[in-house]
mmCIF file of C-alpha atoms in Angstrom:
data_model
loop_
_atom_site.group_PDB
_atom_site.id
_atom_site.type_symbol
_atom_site.label_atom_id
_atom_site.label_comp_id
_atom_site.label_asym_id
_atom_site.label_seq_id
_atom_site.Cartn_x
_atom_site.Cartn_y
_atom_site.Cartn_z
ATOM 1 C CA MET Y 1 108.198 63.560 29.017
ATOM 2 C CA ALA Y 2 108.372 61.122 31.690
ATOM 3 C CA SER Y 3 104.561 61.603 32.537
ATOM 4 C CA LEU Y 4 103.829 61.101 28.961
ATOM 5 C CA ASN Y 5 105.639 57.769 28.707
ATOM 6 C CA ARG Y 6 103.831 56.661 31.969
ATOM 7 C CA LEU Y 7 100.543 57.609 30.139
ATOM 8 C CA ARG Y 8 101.409 56.015 27.164
ATOM 9 C CA ARG Y 9 102.423 52.644 28.942
ATOM 10 C CA SER Y 10 99.176 52.833 30.875
ATOM 11 C CA LYS Y 11 97.192 53.104 27.656
ATOM 12 C CA GLN Y 12 99.050 50.095 26.254
ATOM 13 C CA LEU Y 13 98.159 47.969 29.409
ATOM 14 C CA ILE Y 14 94.441 48.972 29.167
ATOM 15 C CA ARG Y 15 94.580 48.200 25.361
ATOM 16 C CA SER Y 16 96.113 44.735 25.866
ATOM 17 C CA TYR Y 17 92.893 43.791 28.323
ATOM 18 C CA ALA Y 18 90.371 45.521 26.049
ATOM 19 C CA ASN Y 19 89.581 42.582 23.941
ATOM 20 C CA ILE Y 20 89.382 39.952 26.688
ATOM 21 C CA SER Y 21 85.747 38.969 27.595
ATOM 22 C CA ASN Y 22 84.946 37.108 30.679
ATOM 23 C CA LYS Y 23 82.161 34.471 30.938
ATOM 24 C CA HIS Y 24 80.286 34.895 34.080
ATOM 25 C CA TYR Y 25 78.480 32.126 35.864
ATOM 26 C CA PRO Y 26 75.800 32.402 38.705
ATOM 27 C CA SER Y 27 77.226 32.103 42.241
ATOM 28 C CA ILE Y 28 75.821 29.455 44.503
ATOM 29 C CA THR Y 29 74.976 30.460 47.871
ATOM 30 C CA PRO Y 30 76.178 27.752 50.596
ATOM 31 C CA PRO Y 31 73.454 25.696 52.258
ATOM 32 C CA TYR Y 32 73.689 27.451 55.404
ATOM 33 C CA HIS Y 33 70.522 25.947 57.141
ATOM 34 C CA ARG Y 34 71.804 22.468 56.400
ATOM 35 C CA LEU Y 35 75.150 23.132 57.275
ATOM 36 C CA ILE Y 36 74.097 24.923 60.809
ATOM 37 C CA GLN Y 37 72.223 21.816 61.249
ATOM 38 C CA ARG Y 38 74.912 19.547 60.704
ATOM 39 C CA LEU Y 39 77.188 21.404 63.044
ATOM 40 C CA ARG Y 40 74.616 21.054 65.792
ATOM 41 C CA ASP Y 41 74.611 17.273 65.359
ATOM 42 C CA GLY Y 42 78.491 17.168 65.120
ATOM 43 C CA ARG Y 43 78.674 19.021 68.352
ATOM 44 C CA GLU Y 44 76.253 16.676 69.971
ATOM 45 C CA GLN Y 45 77.481 13.372 68.706
ATOM 46 C CA LEU Y 46 81.114 13.936 67.806
ATOM 47 C CA ILE Y 47 82.599 16.495 70.182
ATOM 48 C CA PRO Y 48 83.423 15.804 74.000
ATOM 49 C CA SER Y 49 80.936 17.747 76.114
ATOM 50 C CA ALA Y 50 83.723 20.078 77.713
ATOM 51 C CA GLN Y 51 84.609 21.228 74.012
ATOM 52 C CA ARG Y 52 81.164 21.437 72.431
ATOM 53 C CA GLU Y 53 81.056 25.135 72.812
ATOM 54 C CA ARG Y 54 84.395 25.934 72.456
ATOM 55 C CA LEU Y 55 84.981 25.105 68.637
ATOM 56 C CA THR Y 56 87.369 27.119 66.106
ATOM 57 C CA LEU Y 57 86.053 28.324 62.914
ATOM 58 C CA ALA Y 58 87.804 25.745 61.066
ATOM 59 C CA GLU Y 59 86.221 22.976 63.099
ATOM 60 C CA LYS Y 60 82.900 24.375 62.585
ATOM 61 C CA ILE Y 61 83.330 24.393 58.706
ATOM 62 C CA PHE Y 62 84.771 20.913 58.908
ATOM 63 C CA ILE Y 63 82.024 19.263 61.099
ATOM 64 C CA SER Y 64 79.328 21.049 58.947
ATOM 65 C CA HIS Y 65 80.586 19.177 55.821
ATOM 66 C CA LEU Y 66 81.007 15.717 57.251
ATOM 67 C CA ASP Y 67 79.772 12.816 55.268
ATOM 68 C CA ASP Y 68 76.751 10.969 56.662
ATOM 69 C CA SER Y 69 78.893 7.899 57.635
ATOM 70 C CA HIS Y 70 80.184 10.092 60.689
ATOM 71 C CA PHE Y 71 76.466 9.968 62.066
ATOM 72 C CA ASP Y 72 75.878 6.195 61.982
ATOM 73 C CA GLY Y 73 75.910 6.180 66.056
ATOM 74 C CA GLN Y 74 79.521 4.276 66.026
ATOM 75 C CA THR Y 75 81.739 7.120 65.194
ATOM 76 C CA SER Y 76 84.097 8.157 68.240
ATOM 77 C CA HIS Y 77 84.766 11.786 69.270
ATOM 78 C CA LEU Y 78 86.941 13.713 66.573
ATOM 79 C CA THR Y 79 90.536 14.511 67.802
ATOM 80 C CA ARG Y 80 92.447 17.102 66.314
ATOM 81 C CA GLY Y 81 95.545 15.804 64.624
ATOM 82 C CA SER Y 82 94.836 12.284 64.708
ATOM 83 C CA SER Y 83 90.975 11.557 63.717
ATOM 84 C CA PHE Y 84 90.516 11.064 59.867
ATOM 85 C CA VAL Y 85 87.111 12.585 58.692
ATOM 86 C CA LYS Y 86 85.339 12.182 55.402
ATOM 87 C CA LEU Y 87 84.075 15.496 54.063
ATOM 88 C CA LYS Y 88 81.606 16.402 51.314
ATOM 89 C CA PRO Y 89 83.035 19.510 49.472
ATOM 90 C CA ASP Y 90 80.657 22.265 48.033
ATOM 91 C CA ARG Y 91 82.879 23.082 44.939
ATOM 92 C CA VAL Y 92 85.844 22.068 42.900
ATOM 93 C CA ALA Y 93 88.107 24.312 40.738
ATOM 94 C CA MET Y 94 90.990 23.269 38.564
ATOM 95 C CA GLN Y 95 93.541 24.954 36.531
ATOM 96 C CA ASP Y 96 94.383 23.866 33.019
ATOM 97 C CA ALA Y 97 97.737 22.244 33.666
ATOM 98 C CA SER Y 98 96.248 19.885 36.469
ATOM 99 C CA ALA Y 99 92.748 19.304 35.001
ATOM 100 C CA GLN Y 100 93.569 17.093 32.026
ATOM 101 C CA MET Y 101 94.387 13.893 34.038
ATOM 102 C CA ALA Y 102 91.394 14.632 36.349
ATOM 103 C CA LEU Y 103 89.011 14.864 33.630
ATOM 104 C CA LEU Y 104 90.355 11.557 31.914
ATOM 105 C CA GLN Y 105 90.034 9.884 35.236
ATOM 106 C CA PHE Y 106 86.629 11.405 35.631
ATOM 107 C CA ALA Y 107 85.438 10.095 32.037
ATOM 108 C CA THR Y 108 85.955 6.519 33.194
ATOM 109 C CA CYS Y 109 83.316 6.839 35.810
ATOM 110 C CA GLU Y 110 80.440 6.973 33.255
ATOM 111 C CA MET Y 111 78.782 10.003 35.032
ATOM 112 C CA ARG Y 112 76.889 12.401 32.837
ATOM 113 C CA SER Y 113 77.791 15.583 35.005
ATOM 114 C CA THR Y 114 79.923 16.448 38.105
ATOM 115 C CA ALA Y 115 78.342 15.670 41.526
ATOM 116 C CA VAL Y 116 79.375 19.236 42.663
ATOM 117 C CA PRO Y 117 79.806 22.511 40.794
ATOM 118 C CA THR Y 118 83.212 22.419 39.180
ATOM 119 C CA SER Y 119 85.053 24.958 37.198
ATOM 120 C CA ILE Y 120 88.131 24.817 34.961
ATOM 121 C CA HIS Y 121 90.352 28.063 34.505
ATOM 122 C CA CYS Y 122 92.905 28.199 31.666
ATOM 123 C CA ASP Y 123 95.715 30.409 32.876
ATOM 124 C CA HIS Y 124 98.714 28.250 34.013
ATOM 125 C CA LEU Y 125 99.649 27.339 30.360
ATOM 126 C CA ILE Y 126 100.057 31.050 29.353
ATOM 127 C CA ALA Y 127 103.427 32.387 30.130
ATOM 128 C CA ALA Y 128 104.275 35.838 30.839
ATOM 129 C CA SER Y 129 106.851 37.269 28.441
ATOM 130 C CA GLU Y 130 106.182 40.259 26.271
ATOM 131 C CA GLY Y 131 102.831 41.363 27.332
ATOM 132 C CA ALA Y 132 99.307 40.451 27.584
ATOM 133 C CA SER Y 133 98.292 40.345 24.004
ATOM 134 C CA ASN Y 134 101.357 38.522 22.496
ATOM 135 C CA ASP Y 135 101.740 35.994 25.559
ATOM 136 C CA LEU Y 136 98.104 35.083 25.263
ATOM 137 C CA GLN Y 137 98.088 34.393 21.786
ATOM 138 C CA ARG Y 138 101.296 32.490 22.068
ATOM 139 C CA GLY Y 139 99.745 30.310 24.948
ATOM 140 C CA ILE Y 140 96.727 29.678 22.885
ATOM 141 C CA ASP Y 141 98.964 28.388 19.858
ATOM 142 C CA SER Y 142 101.158 26.342 21.880
ATOM 143 C CA SER Y 143 98.479 24.645 24.195
ATOM 144 C CA ARG Y 144 95.357 24.743 21.652
ATOM 145 C CA GLU Y 145 94.845 20.922 21.872
ATOM 146 C CA VAL Y 146 94.700 21.005 25.479
ATOM 147 C CA PHE Y 147 92.347 24.038 25.542
ATOM 148 C CA ASP Y 148 90.157 22.409 23.003
ATOM 149 C CA PHE Y 149 89.901 19.190 25.095
ATOM 150 C CA LEU Y 150 89.150 21.094 28.379
ATOM 151 C CA ARG Y 151 86.468 23.037 26.585
ATOM 152 C CA SER Y 152 84.712 20.097 25.060
ATOM 153 C CA ALA Y 153 85.097 18.004 28.168
ATOM 154 C CA SER Y 154 83.464 20.831 30.057
ATOM 155 C CA GLU Y 155 80.723 21.163 27.948
ATOM 156 C CA LYS Y 156 79.733 17.384 27.981
ATOM 157 C CA TYR Y 157 80.003 17.247 31.741
ATOM 158 C CA GLY Y 158 78.364 20.595 32.808
ATOM 159 C CA ILE Y 159 81.724 22.096 34.057
ATOM 160 C CA GLU Y 160 82.193 25.913 33.978
ATOM 161 C CA PHE Y 161 84.860 26.732 31.585
ATOM 162 C CA TRP Y 162 87.032 29.988 31.920
ATOM 163 C CA LYS Y 163 88.768 30.272 28.537
ATOM 164 C CA PRO Y 164 92.423 31.598 28.176
ATOM 165 C CA GLY Y 165 92.420 35.059 28.901
ATOM 166 C CA SER Y 166 89.719 35.185 31.619
ATOM 167 C CA GLY Y 167 91.894 35.625 34.344
ATOM 168 C CA ILE Y 168 93.815 33.800 37.288
ATOM 169 C CA ILE Y 169 92.047 30.927 38.878
ATOM 170 C CA HIS Y 170 92.378 32.218 42.345
ATOM 171 C CA GLN Y 171 90.937 35.607 41.479
ATOM 172 C CA ILE Y 172 88.058 34.365 39.435
ATOM 173 C CA VAL Y 173 87.289 32.090 42.406
ATOM 174 C CA LEU Y 174 87.297 35.048 44.979
ATOM 175 C CA GLU Y 175 85.106 37.223 42.504
ATOM 176 C CA ASN Y 176 82.530 34.624 41.649
ATOM 177 C CA TYR Y 177 82.512 31.431 43.825
ATOM 178 C CA ALA Y 178 84.210 31.687 47.233
ATOM 179 C CA ALA Y 179 81.827 32.452 50.090
ATOM 180 C CA PRO Y 180 81.826 32.473 53.692
ATOM 181 C CA GLY Y 181 81.559 28.817 55.296
ATOM 182 C CA LEU Y 182 82.155 27.357 51.827
ATOM 183 C CA PHE Y 183 84.230 23.974 51.616
ATOM 184 C CA MET Y 184 86.069 23.714 48.367
ATOM 185 C CA LEU Y 185 88.968 21.870 46.735
ATOM 186 C CA GLY Y 186 91.115 23.176 44.213
ATOM 187 C CA THR Y 187 94.079 21.696 42.057
ATOM 188 C CA ASP Y 188 96.534 24.277 43.153
ATOM 189 C CA SER Y 189 98.567 24.896 45.963
ATOM 190 C CA HIS Y 190 97.246 28.420 46.393
ATOM 191 C CA THR Y 191 93.651 27.491 46.479
ATOM 192 C CA PRO Y 192 93.640 28.942 50.145
ATOM 193 C CA ASN Y 193 93.312 32.273 48.427
ATOM 194 C CA ALA Y 194 89.471 31.886 48.975
ATOM 195 C CA GLY Y 195 89.989 31.928 52.878
ATOM 196 C CA GLY Y 196 89.934 35.681 52.307
ATOM 197 C CA LEU Y 197 86.144 35.327 52.216
ATOM 198 C CA GLY Y 198 85.926 32.990 55.178
ATOM 199 C CA ALA Y 199 85.945 29.863 53.021
ATOM 200 C CA ILE Y 200 87.708 26.510 53.659
ATOM 201 C CA ALA Y 201 89.870 26.007 50.602
ATOM 202 C CA ILE Y 202 92.306 23.223 50.268
ATOM 203 C CA GLY Y 203 94.885 22.547 47.558
ATOM 204 C CA VAL Y 204 94.894 18.990 46.361
ATOM 205 C CA GLY Y 205 95.835 16.729 43.392
ATOM 206 C CA GLY Y 206 93.609 15.716 40.688
ATOM 207 C CA ALA Y 207 92.597 12.333 42.011
ATOM 208 C CA ASP Y 208 91.267 14.038 45.191
ATOM 209 C CA ALA Y 209 89.317 16.361 42.963
ATOM 210 C CA VAL Y 210 87.746 13.446 41.136
ATOM 211 C CA ASP Y 211 86.616 12.141 44.502
ATOM 212 C CA ALA Y 212 84.388 15.341 45.090
ATOM 213 C CA MET Y 213 83.569 15.321 41.432
ATOM 214 C CA THR Y 214 82.255 11.917 41.681
ATOM 215 C CA ASP Y 215 80.108 12.069 45.031
ATOM 216 C CA THR Y 216 83.002 10.398 46.778
ATOM 217 C CA ALA Y 217 83.578 11.471 50.294
ATOM 218 C CA TRP Y 218 87.052 13.059 50.621
ATOM 219 C CA GLU Y 219 89.093 11.870 53.351
ATOM 220 C CA THR Y 220 91.599 13.807 55.415
ATOM 221 C CA ARG Y 221 92.970 14.188 59.028
ATOM 222 C CA PHE Y 222 90.918 16.344 61.313
ATOM 223 C CA PRO Y 223 93.380 19.202 61.613
ATOM 224 C CA LYS Y 224 95.097 20.996 64.399
ATOM 225 C CA VAL Y 225 94.583 24.776 64.244
ATOM 226 C CA ILE Y 226 97.193 27.665 64.716
ATOM 227 C CA GLY Y 227 95.362 30.867 66.179
ATOM 228 C CA VAL Y 228 96.781 34.042 64.848
ATOM 229 C CA GLU Y 229 95.475 36.950 66.790
ATOM 230 C CA LEU Y 230 95.482 40.555 65.102
ATOM 231 C CA LYS Y 231 95.469 43.628 67.269
ATOM 232 C CA GLY Y 232 95.344 47.132 66.088
ATOM 233 C CA LYS Y 233 95.547 48.422 62.674
ATOM 234 C CA MET Y 234 98.085 48.712 60.029
ATOM 235 C CA ASN Y 235 99.831 52.273 59.272
ATOM 236 C CA ALA Y 236 99.745 53.557 55.718
ATOM 237 C CA TRP Y 237 103.176 52.133 55.143
ATOM 238 C CA THR Y 238 102.416 48.577 55.808
ATOM 239 C CA SER Y 239 100.185 46.097 53.855
ATOM 240 C CA PRO Y 240 98.566 42.624 54.234
ATOM 241 C CA LYS Y 241 101.572 41.289 52.270
ATOM 242 C CA ASP Y 242 103.934 42.681 54.906
ATOM 243 C CA LEU Y 243 101.790 40.864 57.609
ATOM 244 C CA ILE Y 244 102.127 37.480 55.915
ATOM 245 C CA LEU Y 245 106.013 37.847 55.395
ATOM 246 C CA HIS Y 246 106.144 38.770 59.106
ATOM 247 C CA ILE Y 247 104.096 35.663 60.100
ATOM 248 C CA LEU Y 248 106.292 33.589 57.609
ATOM 249 C CA GLY Y 249 109.434 34.668 59.501
ATOM 250 C CA LYS Y 250 107.888 33.854 62.764
ATOM 251 C CA LEU Y 251 106.380 30.382 61.803
ATOM 252 C CA THR Y 252 108.965 29.188 59.091
ATOM 253 C CA VAL Y 253 107.931 27.310 55.767
ATOM 254 C CA ARG Y 254 107.332 24.084 57.709
ATOM 255 C CA GLY Y 255 105.544 25.745 60.732
ATOM 256 C CA GLY Y 256 101.868 25.383 59.362
ATOM 257 C CA THR Y 257 102.243 21.747 58.321
ATOM 258 C CA GLY Y 258 99.205 19.710 59.400
ATOM 259 C CA PHE Y 259 97.550 22.849 60.626
ATOM 260 C CA VAL Y 260 94.879 25.120 59.459
ATOM 261 C CA ILE Y 261 95.877 28.831 60.356
ATOM 262 C CA GLU Y 262 92.831 30.725 61.574
ATOM 263 C CA TYR Y 263 92.976 34.547 62.056
ATOM 264 C CA HIS Y 264 90.927 36.440 64.766
ATOM 265 C CA GLY Y 265 90.996 39.525 66.797
ATOM 266 C CA ASP Y 266 90.133 43.185 66.420
ATOM 267 C CA GLY Y 267 92.516 43.673 63.707
ATOM 268 C CA VAL Y 268 90.846 41.427 61.288
ATOM 269 C CA HIS Y 269 88.092 44.035 60.686
ATOM 270 C CA HIS Y 270 90.311 46.558 59.446
ATOM 271 C CA GLN Y 271 91.428 44.483 56.368
ATOM 272 C CA SER Y 272 89.894 44.414 53.059
ATOM 273 C CA ALA Y 273 88.639 41.114 51.568
ATOM 274 C CA THR Y 274 91.416 41.222 48.880
ATOM 275 C CA GLY Y 275 94.031 41.765 51.785
ATOM 276 C CA LEU Y 276 92.748 38.889 53.561
ATOM 277 C CA ALA Y 277 92.946 36.666 50.389
ATOM 278 C CA THR Y 278 96.481 37.652 50.177
ATOM 279 C CA ILE Y 279 97.201 36.535 53.733
ATOM 280 C CA CYS Y 280 95.664 33.221 53.108
ATOM 281 C CA ASN Y 281 97.180 32.597 49.651
ATOM 282 C CA MET Y 282 100.753 32.756 51.227
ATOM 283 C CA GLY Y 283 99.817 30.444 54.051
ATOM 284 C CA ALA Y 284 100.741 27.774 51.473
ATOM 285 C CA GLU Y 285 104.498 28.981 52.003
ATOM 286 C CA MET Y 286 104.227 27.812 55.630
ATOM 287 C CA GLY Y 287 102.991 24.545 54.550
ATOM 288 C CA ALA Y 288 99.637 25.023 55.873
ATOM 289 C CA THR Y 289 96.501 22.907 55.033
ATOM 290 C CA THR Y 290 94.776 26.322 54.597
ATOM 291 C CA SER Y 291 94.031 29.506 56.260
ATOM 292 C CA LEU Y 292 90.951 31.515 56.815
ATOM 293 C CA PHE Y 293 89.250 34.402 58.279
ATOM 294 C CA PRO Y 294 85.802 35.116 60.323
ATOM 295 C CA TYR Y 295 83.074 36.949 58.519
ATOM 296 C CA THR Y 296 83.619 40.677 58.484
ATOM 297 C CA LYS Y 297 81.800 43.632 56.984
ATOM 298 C CA GLN Y 298 84.532 43.935 54.453
ATOM 299 C CA MET Y 299 83.623 40.599 53.115
ATOM 300 C CA LYS Y 300 80.046 41.609 52.886
ATOM 301 C CA SER Y 301 80.972 44.812 50.958
ATOM 302 C CA TYR Y 302 83.344 42.706 48.702
ATOM 303 C CA LEU Y 303 80.175 40.160 48.056
ATOM 304 C CA GLN Y 304 77.885 43.102 47.247
ATOM 305 C CA ALA Y 305 80.511 44.643 44.888
ATOM 306 C CA THR Y 306 80.856 41.440 43.122
ATOM 307 C CA ASN Y 307 77.108 41.122 42.491
ATOM 308 C CA ARG Y 308 76.557 38.521 45.028
ATOM 309 C CA SER Y 309 74.192 40.292 47.356
ATOM 310 C CA PRO Y 310 72.077 37.211 48.103
ATOM 311 C CA VAL Y 311 75.042 35.613 49.195
ATOM 312 C CA ALA Y 312 75.983 38.305 51.686
ATOM 313 C CA GLU Y 313 72.365 38.321 52.960
ATOM 314 C CA ALA Y 314 72.483 34.695 53.512
ATOM 315 C CA ALA Y 315 75.793 35.007 55.341
ATOM 316 C CA ASP Y 316 74.684 37.611 57.611
ATOM 317 C CA GLU Y 317 71.863 35.200 58.711
ATOM 318 C CA ALA Y 318 74.313 32.497 59.139
ATOM 319 C CA HIS Y 319 76.744 34.844 61.060
ATOM 320 C CA ALA Y 320 74.012 35.710 63.450
ATOM 321 C CA GLN Y 321 73.595 31.977 64.422
ATOM 322 C CA GLY Y 322 77.465 32.059 65.023
ATOM 323 C CA PHE Y 323 78.358 29.710 62.157
ATOM 324 C CA LEU Y 324 80.817 32.170 60.555
ATOM 325 C CA SER Y 325 83.135 32.731 63.487
ATOM 326 C CA ALA Y 326 84.973 30.895 66.191
ATOM 327 C CA ASP Y 327 83.145 30.176 69.598
ATOM 328 C CA PRO Y 328 84.243 32.973 72.093
ATOM 329 C CA ASN Y 329 86.289 30.445 74.368
ATOM 330 C CA CYS Y 330 87.841 28.321 71.742
ATOM 331 C CA GLU Y 331 91.149 26.783 72.123
ATOM 332 C CA TYR Y 332 94.150 26.545 69.649
ATOM 333 C CA ASP Y 333 96.830 24.225 69.299
ATOM 334 C CA GLN Y 334 99.369 27.121 68.897
ATOM 335 C CA HIS Y 335 98.777 30.781 69.278
ATOM 336 C CA LEU Y 336 100.519 33.899 67.757
ATOM 337 C CA SER Y 337 99.658 37.400 68.590
ATOM 338 C CA ILE Y 338 100.617 40.518 66.277
ATOM 339 C CA ASN Y 339 100.302 44.176 66.960
ATOM 340 C CA LEU Y 340 99.550 45.636 63.570
ATOM 341 C CA ASP Y 341 100.163 49.059 64.847
ATOM 342 C CA GLU Y 342 104.045 48.046 65.241
ATOM 343 C CA LEU Y 343 104.209 46.150 61.881
ATOM 344 C CA GLU Y 344 106.685 47.446 59.498
ATOM 345 C CA PRO Y 345 107.116 46.756 55.707
ATOM 346 C CA HIS Y 346 108.985 43.641 55.158
ATOM 347 C CA ILE Y 347 111.617 42.252 52.440
ATOM 348 C CA ASN Y 348 111.725 38.381 52.745
ATOM 349 C CA GLY Y 349 114.750 36.260 51.183
ATOM 350 C CA PRO Y 350 117.110 35.577 49.575
ATOM 351 C CA HIS Y 351 116.735 31.833 48.724
ATOM 352 C CA THR Y 352 113.711 31.212 51.243
ATOM 353 C CA PRO Y 353 110.485 32.935 51.850
ATOM 354 C CA ASP Y 354 110.654 32.697 55.749
ATOM 355 C CA LEU Y 355 113.911 34.920 56.041
ATOM 356 C CA ALA Y 356 111.833 38.093 57.021
ATOM 357 C CA THR Y 357 113.611 41.409 57.489
ATOM 358 C CA PRO Y 358 111.727 44.451 58.364
ATOM 359 C CA LEU Y 359 112.621 47.428 56.352
ATOM 360 C CA SER Y 360 114.437 49.560 59.140
ATOM 361 C CA LYS Y 361 116.852 46.606 59.526
ATOM 362 C CA PHE Y 362 117.248 45.805 55.908
ATOM 363 C CA LYS Y 363 120.296 48.184 55.348
ATOM 364 C CA ALA Y 364 122.360 46.641 58.253
ATOM 365 C CA PHE Y 365 121.099 42.945 57.014
ATOM 366 C CA ILE Y 366 122.696 43.477 53.486
ATOM 367 C CA GLU Y 367 125.742 45.196 54.918
ATOM 368 C CA LYS Y 368 126.555 42.374 57.251
ATOM 369 C CA ASN Y 369 125.908 39.750 54.517
ATOM 370 C CA ASN Y 370 128.260 41.953 52.189
ATOM 371 C CA TRP Y 371 125.518 42.010 49.367
ATOM 372 C CA ASP Y 372 124.977 44.245 46.543
ATOM 373 C CA ASP Y 373 122.340 46.860 47.633
ATOM 374 C CA ARG Y 374 121.076 47.776 44.248
ATOM 375 C CA ALA Y 375 117.947 46.446 42.994
ATOM 376 C CA SER Y 376 118.074 44.529 39.685
ATOM 377 C CA ALA Y 377 114.632 43.785 38.958
ATOM 378 C CA CYS Y 378 111.136 44.339 40.343
ATOM 379 C CA LEU Y 379 108.163 42.315 39.739
ATOM 380 C CA ILE Y 380 104.736 43.726 40.396
ATOM 381 C CA GLY Y 381 102.162 40.775 40.403
ATOM 382 C CA SER Y 382 101.903 37.231 41.247
ATOM 383 C CA CYS Y 383 99.038 35.614 42.792
ATOM 384 C CA THR Y 384 99.688 37.202 46.119
ATOM 385 C CA ASN Y 385 98.764 40.861 46.479
ATOM 386 C CA LYS Y 386 98.271 41.598 42.785
ATOM 387 C CA PRO Y 387 95.352 44.034 42.973
ATOM 388 C CA THR Y 388 96.695 46.072 45.776
ATOM 389 C CA PHE Y 389 100.223 46.113 44.247
ATOM 390 C CA PHE Y 390 98.649 47.414 40.882
ATOM 391 C CA GLN Y 391 96.649 49.959 42.731
ATOM 392 C CA ALA Y 392 99.747 51.317 44.296
ATOM 393 C CA VAL Y 393 101.560 51.552 41.059
ATOM 394 C CA MET Y 394 98.824 53.060 39.413
ATOM 395 C CA ARG Y 395 98.925 55.737 41.956
ATOM 396 C CA THR Y 396 102.480 56.607 41.599
ATOM 397 C CA CYS Y 397 102.439 56.398 37.915
ATOM 398 C CA LEU Y 398 99.500 58.026 36.660
ATOM 399 C CA GLU Y 399 99.031 61.897 37.214
ATOM 400 C CA PHE Y 400 95.232 61.770 36.452
ATOM 401 C CA ARG Y 401 92.029 60.432 37.723
ATOM 402 C CA VAL Y 402 90.126 57.344 36.256
ATOM 403 C CA LEU Y 403 86.336 57.206 36.516
ATOM 404 C CA LEU Y 404 84.979 53.920 36.235
ATOM 405 C CA ASN Y 405 81.591 53.692 35.018
ATOM 406 C CA LYS Y 406 80.522 49.912 35.724
ATOM 407 C CA PRO Y 407 79.071 50.111 39.484
ATOM 408 C CA SER Y 408 80.880 46.510 40.311
ATOM 409 C CA THR Y 409 84.180 47.267 39.046
ATOM 410 C CA ARG Y 410 84.307 50.855 40.843
ATOM 411 C CA ALA Y 411 83.029 49.423 44.093
ATOM 412 C CA SER Y 412 85.438 46.178 43.970
ATOM 413 C CA LYS Y 413 88.595 48.072 42.680
ATOM 414 C CA LEU Y 414 88.279 51.490 44.371
ATOM 415 C CA ARG Y 415 86.126 51.042 47.696
ATOM 416 C CA PRO Y 416 88.930 51.118 50.357
ATOM 417 C CA ASN Y 417 87.097 48.531 52.414
ATOM 418 C CA SER Y 418 86.502 45.935 49.726
#
């Protein structure tokens, strides 16, 4: 009977999403040739000679997206943590709750279309309560005027519109827009999720997004960089979520403020692209400007599985020229080394996400604090680790195999290295 109930619930879950149709937009390959040339110019003109061949990946992507004004012959050398830089992002993504004011501001600029590819994602105004079908309809009914405005403005200005029910902004960006070496802005704090595909993706306010949409250089401080070296390989009991929970315990919720967190080491290459995205997503909980990984074979597999083989081929060429990874002798402002072979599952909290406790010590932890050891509720989801958590739940609940006929779905969801 228990198995039958699980089967019924799984069918209800599948049916609740069956009528949702996504609109797919063509992916845009980053202009790698231009970016690599801009990086060469930046090394020569803006980096001290002793540091020119010792750049982090974050520095390479920042420099490759510098505004032309930095190359007027009068700009001094860039210094991490103090120099201000003007950047030209490749893309903007906005969620429905923050896009409204940005569009109203953009409308005053009297432009016919946005200067860079821009997308709007209707997800934040839909609250989870009873189930997908009811929640979606309730969200549409309560925010219909907002969605109608976003749709009409998108049509007017050539903005890519993802209607209610299309999915969460971060997952859509990862599956359709994120690319190695890309520089993008998003009006959500977890925009760094795209770092799982080697992009610099920064969460900003609506006014900052409008800068990029109007071809105005976006200004920020040239960041310091924390290097996190991953050694070894995780065992079957741990996940990328455990890794970022462990790092949160090391760096705390304020430890990343003013920094880009850049991962490197042999352990990077044993992680799936969705796992890397989970780690980058939660970098926001440390206050980091963003997080990113170097280009890996798993990223290539993910790009191919999501129908972006041309992007993967172009990224291969850019990687061969040294663009999508740090220089061998680069220097970090801070450095942390983690042995994945020794990593345990973690439980973080209560009250703060940086209170990290390995599972082997959790019993003693709750006894010391005289807390109830019963779990009152369990949430599977959120925008961190949702795909892999759902896979784990389905493995434990369903006593049959599901064969997916669509090649891209089968590849991206079931392939262990994607």
